[in-house]
Coordinates of C-alpha atoms and ligand atoms in Angstrom, one line a residue:
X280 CA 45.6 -0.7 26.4
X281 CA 42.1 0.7 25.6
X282 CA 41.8 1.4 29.0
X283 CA 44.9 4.0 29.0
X284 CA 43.7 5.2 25.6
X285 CA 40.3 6.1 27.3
X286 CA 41.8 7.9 30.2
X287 CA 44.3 9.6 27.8
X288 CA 41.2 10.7 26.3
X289 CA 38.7 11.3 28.9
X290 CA 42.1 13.4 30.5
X291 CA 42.7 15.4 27.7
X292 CA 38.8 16.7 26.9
X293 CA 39.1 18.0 30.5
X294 CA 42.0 20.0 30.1
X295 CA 41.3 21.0 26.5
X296 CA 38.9 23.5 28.1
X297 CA 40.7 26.7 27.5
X298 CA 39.7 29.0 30.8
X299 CA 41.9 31.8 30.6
X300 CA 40.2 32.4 27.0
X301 CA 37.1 31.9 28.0
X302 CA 36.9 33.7 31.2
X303 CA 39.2 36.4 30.2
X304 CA 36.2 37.0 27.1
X305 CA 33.1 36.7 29.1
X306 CA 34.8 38.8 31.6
X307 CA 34.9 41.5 29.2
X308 CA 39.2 41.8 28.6
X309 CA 39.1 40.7 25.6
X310 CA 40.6 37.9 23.3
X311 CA 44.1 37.3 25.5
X312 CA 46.2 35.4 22.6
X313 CA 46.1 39.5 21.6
X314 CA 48.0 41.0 24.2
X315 CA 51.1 40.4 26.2
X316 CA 52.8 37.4 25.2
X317 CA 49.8 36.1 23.4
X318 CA 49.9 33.2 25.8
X319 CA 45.9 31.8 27.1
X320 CA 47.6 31.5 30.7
X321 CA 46.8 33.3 33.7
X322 CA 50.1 35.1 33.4
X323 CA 48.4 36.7 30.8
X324 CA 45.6 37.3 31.5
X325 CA 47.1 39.4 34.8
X326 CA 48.4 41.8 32.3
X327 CA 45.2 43.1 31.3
X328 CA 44.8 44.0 34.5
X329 CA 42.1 42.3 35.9
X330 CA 43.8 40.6 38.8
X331 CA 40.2 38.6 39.6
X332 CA 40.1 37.2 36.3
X333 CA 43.5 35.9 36.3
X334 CA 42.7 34.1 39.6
X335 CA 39.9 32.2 38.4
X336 CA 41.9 31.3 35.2
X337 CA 44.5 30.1 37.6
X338 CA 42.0 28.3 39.8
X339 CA 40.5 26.4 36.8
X340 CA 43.2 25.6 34.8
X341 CA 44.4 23.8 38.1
X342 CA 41.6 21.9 38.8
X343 CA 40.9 20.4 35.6
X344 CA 44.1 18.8 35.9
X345 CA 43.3 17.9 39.8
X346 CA 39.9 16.5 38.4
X347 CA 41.1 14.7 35.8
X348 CA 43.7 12.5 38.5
X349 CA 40.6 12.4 41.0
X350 CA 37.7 11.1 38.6
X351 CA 39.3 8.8 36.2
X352 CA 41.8 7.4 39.2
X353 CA 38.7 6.6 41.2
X354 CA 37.3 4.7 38.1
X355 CA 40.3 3.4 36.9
X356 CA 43.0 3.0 39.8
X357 CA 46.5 4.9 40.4
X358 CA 47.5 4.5 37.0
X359 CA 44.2 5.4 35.5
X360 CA 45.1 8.7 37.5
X361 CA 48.6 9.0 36.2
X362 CA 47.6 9.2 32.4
X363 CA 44.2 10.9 32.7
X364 CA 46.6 13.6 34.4
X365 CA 49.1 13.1 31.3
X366 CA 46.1 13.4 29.2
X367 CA 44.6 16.9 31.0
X368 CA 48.0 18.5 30.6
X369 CA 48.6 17.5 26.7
X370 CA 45.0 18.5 25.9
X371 CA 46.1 22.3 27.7
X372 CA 49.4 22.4 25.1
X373 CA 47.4 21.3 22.5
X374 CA 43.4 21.6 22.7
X375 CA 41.6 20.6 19.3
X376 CA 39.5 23.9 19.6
X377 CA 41.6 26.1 19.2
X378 CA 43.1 24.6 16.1
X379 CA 45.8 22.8 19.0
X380 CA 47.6 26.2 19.9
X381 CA 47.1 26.2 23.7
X382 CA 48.8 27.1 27.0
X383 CA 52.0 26.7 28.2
X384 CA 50.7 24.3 30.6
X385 CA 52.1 25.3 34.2
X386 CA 48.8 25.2 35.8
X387 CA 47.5 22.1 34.6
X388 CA 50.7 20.6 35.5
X389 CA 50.1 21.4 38.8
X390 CA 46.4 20.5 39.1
X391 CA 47.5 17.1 38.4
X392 CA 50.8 17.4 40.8
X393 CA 47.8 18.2 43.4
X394 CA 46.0 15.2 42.5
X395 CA 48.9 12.6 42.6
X396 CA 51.2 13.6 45.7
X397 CA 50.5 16.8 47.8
X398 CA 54.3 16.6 49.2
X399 CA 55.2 17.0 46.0
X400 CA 53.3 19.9 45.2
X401 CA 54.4 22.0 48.7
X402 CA 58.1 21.1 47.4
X403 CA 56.8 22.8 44.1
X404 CA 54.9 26.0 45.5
X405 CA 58.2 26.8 48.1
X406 CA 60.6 26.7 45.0
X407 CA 58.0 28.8 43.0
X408 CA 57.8 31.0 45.4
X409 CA 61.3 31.4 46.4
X410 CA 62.1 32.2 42.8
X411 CA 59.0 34.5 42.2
X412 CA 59.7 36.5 45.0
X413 CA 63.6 36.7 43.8
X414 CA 63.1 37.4 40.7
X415 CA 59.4 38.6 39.6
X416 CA 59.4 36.0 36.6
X417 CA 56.8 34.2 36.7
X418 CA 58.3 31.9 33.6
X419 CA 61.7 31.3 35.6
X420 CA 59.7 30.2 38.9
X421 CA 57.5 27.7 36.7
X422 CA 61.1 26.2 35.0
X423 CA 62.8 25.5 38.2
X424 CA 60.1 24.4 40.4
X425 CA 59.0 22.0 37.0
X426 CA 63.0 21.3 36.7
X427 CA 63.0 20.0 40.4
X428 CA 59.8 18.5 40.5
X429 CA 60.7 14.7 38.9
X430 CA 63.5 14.5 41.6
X431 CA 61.4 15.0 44.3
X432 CA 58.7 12.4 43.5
X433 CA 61.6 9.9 42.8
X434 CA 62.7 10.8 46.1
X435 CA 59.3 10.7 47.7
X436 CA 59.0 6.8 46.2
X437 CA 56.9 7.4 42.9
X438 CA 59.1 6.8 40.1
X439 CA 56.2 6.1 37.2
X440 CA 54.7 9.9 38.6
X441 CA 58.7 10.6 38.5
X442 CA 59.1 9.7 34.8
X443 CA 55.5 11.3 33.8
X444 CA 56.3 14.3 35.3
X445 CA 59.9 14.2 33.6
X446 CA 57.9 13.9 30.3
X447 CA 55.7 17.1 31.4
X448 CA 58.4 19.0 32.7
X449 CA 60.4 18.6 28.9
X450 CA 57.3 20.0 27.6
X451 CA 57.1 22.8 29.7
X452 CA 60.5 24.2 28.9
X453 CA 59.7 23.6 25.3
X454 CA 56.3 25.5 25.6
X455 CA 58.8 28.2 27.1
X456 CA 61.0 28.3 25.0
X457 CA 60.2 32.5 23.8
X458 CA 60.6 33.1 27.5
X459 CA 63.9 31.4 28.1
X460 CA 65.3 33.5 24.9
X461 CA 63.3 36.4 26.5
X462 CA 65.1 35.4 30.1
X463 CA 68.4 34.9 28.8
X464 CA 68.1 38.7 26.8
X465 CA 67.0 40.6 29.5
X466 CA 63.4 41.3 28.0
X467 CA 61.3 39.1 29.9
X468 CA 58.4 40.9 31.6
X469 CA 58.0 40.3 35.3
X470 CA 54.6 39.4 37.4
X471 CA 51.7 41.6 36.7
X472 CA 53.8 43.8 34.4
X473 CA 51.7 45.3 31.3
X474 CA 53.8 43.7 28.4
Ligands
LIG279 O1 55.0 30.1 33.7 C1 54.3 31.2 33.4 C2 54.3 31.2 32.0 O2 53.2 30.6 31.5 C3 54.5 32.5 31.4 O3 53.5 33.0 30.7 O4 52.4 34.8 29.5 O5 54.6 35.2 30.5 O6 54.4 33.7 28.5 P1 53.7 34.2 29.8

């Protein structure tokens, strides 16, 4: 049990770092919880404009999910992997420095989808994708690739990544839940659009 508890834990400081603030402010765009939808997510950090920023945000806020699987599953096995990733992804949602007011956690989750089953994550980025390029919500894309994403690691043979992912993917469409009433009124703001 101490074991999970220290992964949980080494997991979480990882992906408490808050990138898209932090970049977004040494890049010069200011504080991003300020504009748009407020949110510390590359999304929203594209509507300031600064389409390099939002890429690194993007690039970061995977990896320290995809570091968190690769480091603490080398030390601690598979399922030292599984939680560490639980852990990265909880500590985006909620870090402690920023009073636990976070991100919304779509690019953690798939840092750590990276780190666990690459299948999985090429079933994610096609429906992402699809839906992006249908719609221009980014929100929508992240809810149905994260809706779908359980079933196909059940289906690839990884049911306890299955069931953590379940977990993750409840959390995501509770993180979203401005964007679903934003979605279902017609007032969500699509990709790169200055909100
Ligand atoms: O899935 C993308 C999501 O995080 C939307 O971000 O800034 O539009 O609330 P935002």
């Amino acid at each position: 049990l101490s074991d999970i508890l220290l992964v949980l834990l080494g997991g979480y400081f990882c992906g408490s770092i808050p990138f898209g603030l932090i970049l977004a402010k040494l890049g010069g765009a200011g504080d991003v919880r300020s504009i748009g939808s407020g949110n510390i997510g590359a999304t929203n950090v594209l509507r300031t404009g600064r389409k390099g920023l939002a890429a690194a945000t993007l690039l970061c806020d995977i990896l320290k999910g995809t570091a968190a699987v690769l480091i603490f599953g080398y030390f601690f096995g598979r399922d030292g992997g599984i939680f560490a990733g639980l852990g990265a992804f909880l500590g985006h949602l909620f870090p402690v420095w920023l009073n636990f007011k976070g991100g919304k956690g779509v690019a953690t989750y798939i840092g750590v989808l990276l780190g666990l089953s690459w299948m999985a994550l090429i079933a994610y980025a096609v429906v992402w994708f699809a839906v992006a390029a249908a719609t221009r919500f980014s929100s929508l894309a992240a809810l149905i690739a994260c809706a779908v994403t359980p079933l196909v690691l059940w289906w690839l043979g990884l049911p306890r990544e299955a069931v953590m992912f379940a977990v993750m993917t409840v959390l995501v469409f509770i993180m979203h839940r401005a964007n679903i009433q934003r979605l279902l009124s017609g007032t969500e703001s699509k990709i790169g659009q200055k909100a």
